[in-house]
GROMACS .gro file of C-alpha atoms in nm:
model
  389
    1MET     CA    1   0.037  -0.008  -0.002
    2VAL     CA    2   0.111   0.360  -0.110
    3ASN     CA    3   0.174   0.569   0.169
    4GLU     CA    4  -0.120   0.832   0.217
    5LEU     CA    5   0.106   1.126   0.278
    6MET     CA    6   0.300   1.100  -0.011
    7PRO     CA    7   0.326   1.423  -0.160
    8GLU     CA    8   0.191   1.573  -0.515
    9THR     CA    9   0.434   1.724  -0.763
   10PRO     CA   10   0.506   2.092  -0.609
   11GLU     CA   11   0.330   2.321  -0.886
   12ASN     CA   12   0.402   2.654  -0.645
   13ASP     CA   13   0.574   2.817  -0.424
   14ASP     CA   14   0.323   2.658  -0.120
   15TYR     CA   15   0.498   2.315  -0.141
   16ALA     CA   16   0.879   2.462  -0.099
   17ASN     CA   17   0.758   2.724   0.150
   18ARG     CA   18   0.615   2.405   0.318
   19TRP     CA   19   0.935   2.281   0.322
   20LEU     CA   20   1.141   2.587   0.430
   21LYS     CA   21   0.883   2.636   0.744
   22ALA     CA   22   0.937   2.256   0.846
   23THR     CA   23   1.335   2.313   0.810
   24LEU     CA   24   1.349   2.586   0.996
   25GLU     CA   25   1.100   2.470   1.299
   26LEU     CA   26   1.343   2.178   1.305
   27THR     CA   27   1.647   2.377   1.325
   28GLN     CA   28   1.501   2.581   1.616
   29ALA     CA   29   1.367   2.253   1.784
   30LEU     CA   30   1.720   2.112   1.740
   31GLN     CA   31   1.874   2.419   1.880
   32LYS     CA   32   1.709   2.340   2.246
   33GLN     CA   33   1.838   1.929   2.209
   34THR     CA   34   2.147   1.814   2.448
   35SER     CA   35   2.091   1.464   2.336
   36VAL     CA   36   2.189   1.318   1.994
   37ARG     CA   37   1.921   1.038   2.011
   38GLY     CA   38   1.668   1.300   2.071
   39GLY     CA   39   1.783   1.516   1.793
   40LEU     CA   40   1.764   1.255   1.536
   41ARG     CA   41   1.447   1.169   1.630
   42LEU     CA   42   1.287   1.489   1.586
   43VAL     CA   43   1.478   1.465   1.242
   44THR     CA   44   1.329   1.144   1.159
   45GLN     CA   45   0.999   1.244   1.242
   46ARG     CA   46   0.935   1.579   1.055
   47LEU     CA   47   1.088   1.435   0.739
   48ARG     CA   48   0.843   1.164   0.722
   49VAL     CA   49   0.572   1.398   0.766
   50VAL     CA   50   0.701   1.679   0.491
   51SER     CA   51   0.781   1.375   0.245
   52GLY     CA   52   0.553   1.155   0.274
   53ALA     CA   53   0.808   0.909   0.295
   54ASP     CA   54   0.712   0.548   0.424
   55TYR     CA   55   1.088   0.500   0.640
   56VAL     CA   56   1.356   0.749   0.726
   57ALA     CA   57   1.636   0.647   0.884
   58ILE     CA   58   1.971   0.830   1.006
   59GLY     CA   59   2.312   0.622   1.051
   60LEU     CA   60   2.603   0.813   1.205
   61THR     CA   61   2.998   0.736   1.155
   62ASP     CA   62   3.191   0.655   1.481
   63PRO     CA   63   3.561   0.751   1.465
   64HIS     CA   64   3.730   0.477   1.638
   65LEU     CA   65   3.546   0.251   1.341
   66PRO     CA   66   3.693   0.199   1.013
   67VAL     CA   67   3.650   0.492   0.787
   68GLY     CA   68   3.281   0.462   0.591
   69THR     CA   69   3.146   0.254   0.849
   70ALA     CA   70   2.782   0.398   0.983
   71PHE     CA   71   2.564   0.273   1.296
   72ILE     CA   72   2.193   0.312   1.224
   73GLU     CA   73   2.072   0.551   1.497
   74VAL     CA   74   1.732   0.613   1.444
   75VAL     CA   75   1.459   0.434   1.257
   76ASP     CA   76   1.095   0.595   1.147
   77GLY     CA   77   0.826   0.421   0.968
   78MET     CA   78   0.735   0.079   0.854
   79GLY     CA   79   0.672  -0.001   1.225
   80PHE     CA   80   0.992   0.097   1.353
   81GLU     CA   81   0.851   0.408   1.526
   82ASP     CA   82   0.955   0.269   1.872
   83VAL     CA   83   1.339   0.124   1.787
   84SER     CA   84   1.608   0.239   1.918
   85GLY     CA   85   1.941   0.192   1.714
   86ASN     CA   86   2.240   0.073   1.696
   87PHE     CA   87   2.204  -0.181   1.431
   88PRO     CA   88   2.524  -0.338   1.330
   89HIS     CA   89   2.576  -0.206   1.010
   90ALA     CA   90   2.909  -0.181   1.111
   91SER     CA   91   2.939  -0.577   1.091
   92GLU     CA   92   2.767  -0.569   0.756
   93ARG     CA   93   2.979  -0.308   0.586
   94SER     CA   94   2.693  -0.208   0.366
   95GLU     CA   95   2.884  -0.102   0.068
   96LEU     CA   96   2.575   0.170  -0.042
   97TRP     CA   97   2.649   0.339   0.308
   98THR     CA   98   3.023   0.311   0.271
   99ASN     CA   99   2.958   0.476  -0.078
  100VAL     CA  100   2.777   0.765   0.032
  101ILE     CA  101   2.995   0.847   0.307
  102GLN     CA  102   3.342   0.829   0.134
  103SER     CA  103   3.229   0.985  -0.158
  104ASN     CA  104   2.969   1.233  -0.030
  105LYS     CA  105   2.745   1.206  -0.289
  106ALA     CA  106   2.384   1.131  -0.261
  107VAL     CA  107   2.231   0.815  -0.419
  108ILE     CA  108   1.878   0.833  -0.564
  109SER     CA  109   1.700   0.536  -0.724
  110SER     CA  110   1.353   0.419  -0.810
  111ASP     CA  111   1.394   0.102  -0.670
  112ILE     CA  112   1.626   0.099  -0.376
  113PRO     CA  113   1.635  -0.277  -0.283
  114LEU     CA  114   1.812  -0.348  -0.607
  115HIS     CA  115   2.050  -0.088  -0.614
  116PRO     CA  116   2.413  -0.236  -0.614
  117GLY     CA  117   2.585  -0.257  -0.165
  118PHE     CA  118   2.213  -0.248  -0.048
  119GLN     CA  119   2.258  -0.439   0.245
  120PRO     CA  120   2.014  -0.366   0.522
  121PRO     CA  121   2.090  -0.491   0.883
  122ALA     CA  122   1.890  -0.820   0.952
  123GLU     CA  123   1.645  -0.700   1.186
  124LEU     CA  124   1.520  -0.435   0.883
  125ALA     CA  125   1.586  -0.653   0.590
  126GLU     CA  126   1.247  -0.784   0.553
  127ALA     CA  127   1.030  -0.504   0.558
  128LEU     CA  128   1.258  -0.320   0.378
  129SER     CA  129   1.233  -0.502   0.074
  130THR     CA  130   0.892  -0.378  -0.005
  131LEU     CA  131   1.023  -0.040  -0.044
  132GLY     CA  132   1.047   0.105  -0.402
  133PRO     CA  133   1.211   0.458  -0.497
  134GLY     CA  134   1.449   0.557  -0.221
  135MET     CA  135   1.753   0.803  -0.127
  136TYR     CA  136   2.069   0.823   0.020
  137LEU     CA  137   2.184   1.123   0.147
  138PRO     CA  138   2.499   1.241   0.332
  139LEU     CA  139   2.504   1.414   0.641
  140ALA     CA  140   2.819   1.630   0.609
  141VAL     CA  141   2.958   2.008   0.735
  142SER     CA  142   3.235   2.155   0.563
  143GLY     CA  143   3.261   1.842   0.236
  144ASN     CA  144   3.302   1.572   0.601
  145ALA     CA  145   3.011   1.346   0.601
  146PHE     CA  146   2.942   1.219   0.930
  147GLY     CA  147   2.625   1.014   0.869
  148VAL     CA  148   2.344   0.943   0.597
  149LEU     CA  149   1.988   1.022   0.599
  150VAL     CA  150   1.781   0.733   0.392
  151ALA     CA  151   1.458   0.760   0.310
  152GLY     CA  152   1.229   0.540   0.114
  153TRP     CA  153   0.900   0.511  -0.057
  154ARG     CA  154   0.710   0.176  -0.037
  155ARG     CA  155   0.698  -0.026  -0.421
  156GLY     CA  156   0.402   0.142  -0.624
  157SER     CA  157   0.514   0.500  -0.524
  158SER     CA  158   0.551   0.756  -0.814
  159PHE     CA  159   0.924   0.788  -0.867
  160GLU     CA  160   0.843   1.108  -1.102
  161THR     CA  161   0.677   1.264  -0.835
  162ILE     CA  162   0.931   1.164  -0.521
  163SER     CA  163   1.221   1.310  -0.785
  164THR     CA  164   1.105   1.640  -0.798
  165ILE     CA  165   1.136   1.694  -0.428
  166VAL     CA  166   1.494   1.540  -0.439
  167PRO     CA  167   1.636   1.964  -0.417
  168LEU     CA  168   1.411   1.980  -0.147
  169MET     CA  169   1.527   1.703   0.031
  170GLN     CA  170   1.862   1.807  -0.032
  171MET     CA  171   1.825   2.125   0.111
  172PHE     CA  172   1.647   1.992   0.415
  173THR     CA  173   1.948   1.765   0.488
  174ASP     CA  174   2.240   2.050   0.472
  175VAL     CA  175   2.114   2.217   0.684
  176VAL     CA  176   1.991   1.929   0.931
  177ALA     CA  177   2.325   1.824   0.900
  178LEU     CA  178   2.488   2.187   1.064
  179ALA     CA  179   2.215   2.136   1.320
  180LEU     CA  180   2.266   1.818   1.411
  181GLN     CA  181   2.635   1.881   1.382
  182GLN     CA  182   2.606   2.132   1.647
  183VAL     CA  183   2.425   1.902   1.896
  184ARG     CA  184   2.713   1.641   1.843
  185THR     CA  185   2.983   1.881   1.942
  186HIS     CA  186   2.774   2.004   2.267
  187SER     CA  187   2.708   1.609   2.379
  188MET     CA  188   3.065   1.505   2.341
  189VAL     CA  189   3.141   1.861   2.553
  190LEU     CA  190   2.925   1.797   2.822
  191GLU     CA  191   3.077   1.442   2.814
  192ASP     CA  192   3.451   1.600   2.848
  193ARG     CA  193   3.275   1.832   3.151
  194GLU     CA  194   3.113   1.508   3.321
  195ARG     CA  195   3.458   1.286   3.279
  196ILE     CA  196   3.676   1.555   3.402
  197ALA     CA  197   3.397   1.607   3.735
  198GLY     CA  198   3.393   1.252   3.770
  199GLU     CA  199   3.824   1.255   3.745
  200LEU     CA  200   3.817   1.547   4.009
  201ARG     CA  201   3.563   1.412   4.283
  202ASP     CA  202   3.682   1.032   4.255
  203THR     CA  203   4.040   1.081   4.258
  204ILE     CA  204   4.166   1.405   4.365
  205LEU     CA  205   3.913   1.491   4.646
  206VAL     CA  206   3.957   1.172   4.767
  207ARG     CA  207   4.332   1.221   4.828
  208LEU     CA  208   4.347   1.547   4.933
  209PHE     CA  209   4.081   1.431   5.195
  210ASP     CA  210   4.316   1.190   5.313
  211ILE     CA  211   4.618   1.404   5.337
  212GLY     CA  212   4.402   1.617   5.542
  213THR     CA  213   4.315   1.344   5.770
  214ARG     CA  214   4.694   1.272   5.824
  215MET     CA  215   4.745   1.652   5.908
  216HIS     CA  216   4.467   1.647   6.154
  217VAL     CA  217   4.644   1.359   6.329
  218ILE     CA  218   4.999   1.517   6.324
  219SER     CA  219   4.872   1.827   6.430
  220GLY     CA  220   4.730   1.649   6.749
  221MET     CA  221   5.089   1.479   6.802
  222VAL     CA  222   5.274   1.846   6.828
  223GLY     CA  223   5.341   1.960   7.139
  224GLN     CA  224   5.495   2.294   7.038
  225THR     CA  225   5.197   2.570   7.023
  226GLU     CA  226   5.377   2.777   6.708
  227MET     CA  227   5.443   2.489   6.505
  228ARG     CA  228   5.085   2.354   6.582
  229ARG     CA  229   4.941   2.707   6.436
  230ARG     CA  230   5.157   2.673   6.126
  231LEU     CA  231   5.021   2.370   6.069
  232GLN     CA  232   4.665   2.432   6.158
  233ASP     CA  233   4.691   2.711   5.902
  234THR     CA  234   4.810   2.479   5.640
  235ILE     CA  235   4.517   2.228   5.745
  236ASN     CA  236   4.286   2.549   5.682
  237GLU     CA  237   4.471   2.654   5.346
  238LEU     CA  238   4.400   2.273   5.219
  239ASP     CA  239   4.041   2.279   5.326
  240GLY     CA  240   3.991   2.572   5.098
  241THR     CA  241   4.160   2.402   4.799
  242ILE     CA  242   3.905   2.107   4.865
  243ARG     CA  243   3.653   2.359   4.882
  244GLN     CA  244   3.740   2.531   4.552
  245ILE     CA  245   3.759   2.178   4.385
  246SER     CA  246   3.438   2.106   4.515
  247ALA     CA  247   3.292   2.420   4.373
  248THR     CA  248   3.458   2.314   4.033
  249VAL     CA  249   3.299   1.997   4.008
  250PHE     CA  250   2.995   2.132   4.077
  251ALA     CA  251   3.048   2.395   3.736
  252LEU     CA  252   3.154   2.124   3.553
  253SER     CA  253   2.797   1.899   3.609
  254ASP     CA  254   2.591   1.825   3.345
  255ALA     CA  255   2.362   2.164   3.353
  256ARG     CA  256   2.084   1.947   3.186
  257THR     CA  257   1.986   1.788   3.554
  258PRO     CA  258   1.996   1.988   3.855
  259SER     CA  259   2.346   1.923   4.020
  260ARG     CA  260   2.470   1.852   4.377
  261LEU     CA  261   2.776   1.888   4.539
  262PRO     CA  262   2.914   1.575   4.646
  263LEU     CA  263   2.899   1.400   4.934
  264SER     CA  264   3.207   1.430   5.073
  265ALA     CA  265   3.194   1.774   5.034
  266GLN     CA  266   2.839   1.833   5.173
  267VAL     CA  267   2.975   1.687   5.494
  268LEU     CA  268   3.297   1.933   5.498
  269GLU     CA  269   3.074   2.197   5.506
  270GLU     CA  270   2.886   2.126   5.789
  271VAL     CA  271   3.234   2.017   5.977
  272GLU     CA  272   3.312   2.353   5.903
  273ALA     CA  273   2.967   2.528   6.001
  274VAL     CA  274   3.052   2.480   6.392
  275SER     CA  275   3.410   2.601   6.360
  276ASN     CA  276   3.292   2.926   6.537
  277THR     CA  277   3.115   2.716   6.794
  278PHE     CA  278   3.389   2.484   6.868
  279ASN     CA  279   3.672   2.777   6.835
  280GLN     CA  280   3.792   2.514   6.631
  281THR     CA  281   3.729   2.306   6.327
  282PRO     CA  282   3.647   1.970   6.414
  283ARG     CA  283   3.875   1.683   6.259
  284LEU     CA  284   3.704   1.466   5.935
  285VAL     CA  285   3.834   1.124   5.943
  286VAL     CA  286   3.646   0.929   5.591
  287HIS     CA  287   3.687   0.546   5.519
  288GLY     CA  288   3.514   0.387   5.244
  289PRO     CA  289   3.402   0.514   4.955
  290LEU     CA  290   3.208   0.825   5.037
  291ASN     CA  291   3.058   0.964   4.725
  292GLY     CA  292   2.824   0.741   4.536
  293LEU     CA  293   2.593   0.631   4.772
  294PRO     CA  294   2.226   0.684   4.719
  295GLU     CA  295   2.060   1.053   4.753
  296TRP     CA  296   1.823   0.978   4.998
  297LEU     CA  297   2.098   0.794   5.201
  298GLU     CA  298   2.315   1.105   5.160
  299GLN     CA  299   2.050   1.343   5.315
  300GLU     CA  300   2.049   1.094   5.588
  301LEU     CA  301   2.425   1.090   5.672
  302VAL     CA  302   2.444   1.485   5.567
  303LEU     CA  303   2.153   1.535   5.887
  304ALA     CA  304   2.293   1.284   6.117
  305VAL     CA  305   2.695   1.495   6.107
  306ARG     CA  306   2.462   1.776   6.138
  307GLU     CA  307   2.272   1.661   6.409
  308SER     CA  308   2.574   1.541   6.573
  309LEU     CA  309   2.735   1.817   6.602
  310ALA     CA  310   2.447   1.997   6.692
  311ASP     CA  311   2.467   1.756   7.016
  312ALA     CA  312   2.856   1.812   7.101
  313ALA     CA  313   2.792   2.197   7.124
  314THR     CA  314   2.580   2.142   7.433
  315HIS     CA  315   2.877   2.000   7.598
  316GLN     CA  316   3.117   2.186   7.818
  317ALA     CA  317   3.512   2.263   7.765
  318VAL     CA  318   3.536   2.072   7.477
  319SER     CA  319   3.874   2.120   7.326
  320ASN     CA  320   3.895   1.814   7.074
  321ILE     CA  321   3.593   1.672   6.871
  322GLU     CA  322   3.611   1.418   6.591
  323VAL     CA  323   3.390   1.354   6.321
  324PHE     CA  324   3.481   1.007   6.196
  325VAL     CA  325   3.253   0.849   5.865
  326GLN     CA  326   3.311   0.525   5.755
  327VAL     CA  327   3.157   0.334   5.442
  328THR     CA  328   3.158  -0.027   5.450
  329ALA     CA  329   3.022  -0.346   5.210
  330ASP     CA  330   2.686  -0.330   5.434
  331LYS     CA  331   2.685  -0.018   5.635
  332LEU     CA  332   2.698   0.353   5.679
  333ALA     CA  333   2.858   0.456   6.013
  334LEU     CA  334   2.914   0.788   6.153
  335THR     CA  335   3.112   0.841   6.495
  336VAL     CA  336   3.107   1.220   6.684
  337SER     CA  337   3.367   1.146   6.963
  338ASP     CA  338   3.467   1.534   7.232
  339ASP     CA  339   3.623   1.570   7.541
  340GLY     CA  340   3.377   1.758   7.673
  341GLN     CA  341   3.162   1.730   7.954
  342ALA     CA  342   2.795   1.632   7.896
  343GLY     CA  343   2.645   1.625   8.241
  344LYS     CA  344   2.299   1.487   8.361
  345ARG     CA  345   2.186   1.422   7.998
  346LEU     CA  346   2.446   1.187   7.937
  347ALA     CA  347   2.446   0.983   8.270
  348SER     CA  348   2.079   0.907   8.186
  349GLY     CA  349   2.177   0.755   7.894
  350SER     CA  350   1.973   0.933   7.664
  351VAL     CA  351   2.025   1.016   7.315
  352PRO     CA  352   1.929   1.261   7.052
  353VAL     CA  353   1.576   1.160   6.973
  354ARG     CA  354   1.511   1.252   6.621
  355LEU     CA  355   1.846   1.052   6.551
  356ARG     CA  356   1.740   0.760   6.749
  357LYS     CA  357   1.423   0.763   6.604
  358ARG     CA  358   1.531   0.800   6.210
  359ALA     CA  359   1.765   0.537   6.236
  360ARG     CA  360   1.550   0.282   6.382
  361GLN     CA  361   1.352   0.360   6.065
  362LEU     CA  362   1.617   0.297   5.852
  363GLY     CA  363   1.711  -0.004   6.040
  364GLY     CA  364   2.021   0.104   6.232
  365THR     CA  365   2.101   0.227   6.537
  366CYS     CA  366   2.229   0.532   6.728
  367THR     CA  367   2.393   0.563   7.086
  368VAL     CA  368   2.553   0.765   7.343
  369ARG     CA  369   2.797   0.687   7.568
  370ALA     CA  370   3.048   0.764   7.812
  371ASP     CA  371   3.429   0.820   7.712
  372GLY     CA  372   3.619   0.807   8.014
  373PRO     CA  373   3.575   1.077   8.303
  374THR     CA  374   3.514   1.326   8.058
  375GLY     CA  375   3.446   1.268   7.710
  376ASN     CA  376   3.140   1.140   7.505
  377ILE     CA  377   3.082   0.910   7.188
  378LEU     CA  378   2.764   0.886   6.957
  379SER     CA  379   2.756   0.656   6.719
  380TRP     CA  380   2.481   0.607   6.449
  381GLN     CA  381   2.457   0.367   6.161
  382VAL     CA  382   2.217   0.251   5.905
  383PRO     CA  383   2.242  -0.055   5.642
  384LEU     CA  384   2.309   0.025   5.275
  385HIS     CA  385   2.014  -0.161   5.217
  386GLY     CA  386   1.792   0.050   5.447
  387MET     CA  387   1.448   0.162   5.310
  388SER     CA  388   1.423   0.558   5.254
  389ASP     CA  389   1.049   0.581   5.392
   0.00000   0.00000   0.00000
């Protein structure tokens, strides 16, 4: 059956204007796209409507594959609307695709399945055998083809009618190629930014936290006041560097979705927020892969750190305070210890009510115990398989 959308022969400027309007609307839509696959889908859908084609597909090259090789990324029409590539055209080495990409020249045929080199992927072969007229148009920018746009009409469609829209198809393809190349470039930039942010977050920040932790330990071992002051100044500079890198990671994060600071940076912010309260910055020690936890668990830990430090601030004569966070294969644990005097509240064995209640809801525990004649240790832990409700 011939596609009912098959256009009539263009006899006036109205038909050409419809193509121009469709091309303009599509390029404007592509400017808002950050996903290559989403942009390709827009192209195939719009082209089918304006051209009346039964089948439209787009294949893109891959710089890591042999020259001329293309993967079919998006297919639309003939029952393939919900199909999402990649069809393994690379393994079949379609001669027709290769020739179009390497020569940067279009192929127009009255019976595309009979054209030399027509080798569709096995998944599409049976359906595409019913095509008649077809076009293979290179997607190129500055003479360099990076893909192929394919349009086909079922056998029985008028090739004479279709051949009259070839100039319009080529105009459409040239404009769309430039817009698609911009989408691809933007997508690559975002991927690079994500990669750099990931390296900073997963490697550099972890190492800096480790160095800072060791310096905190050394600071507690140094007896000379002047040496301790200089060491503390260095620790403060290191903390500042960590904050700057955290901000850089935040800025590099993908702009398409709301971004949050990594958990390590959030915990550091909570620790530094109480520095005026204790007249010092609590020592932070982290063991295990802190970043990468589920978002709901990140929120629970940040809240636990905040509540624990608020509880420690009620103690008298605190001169040393440490925040210890540990992630193991099966649990997330927080220990906040100080050398202050908790008074009657500790003697009664109570703990911050909110922390204890929430820990139990998550299948964990929260306890407070004395550490010698003076001193307090608050321990909070939840299983990693806990529920967020």
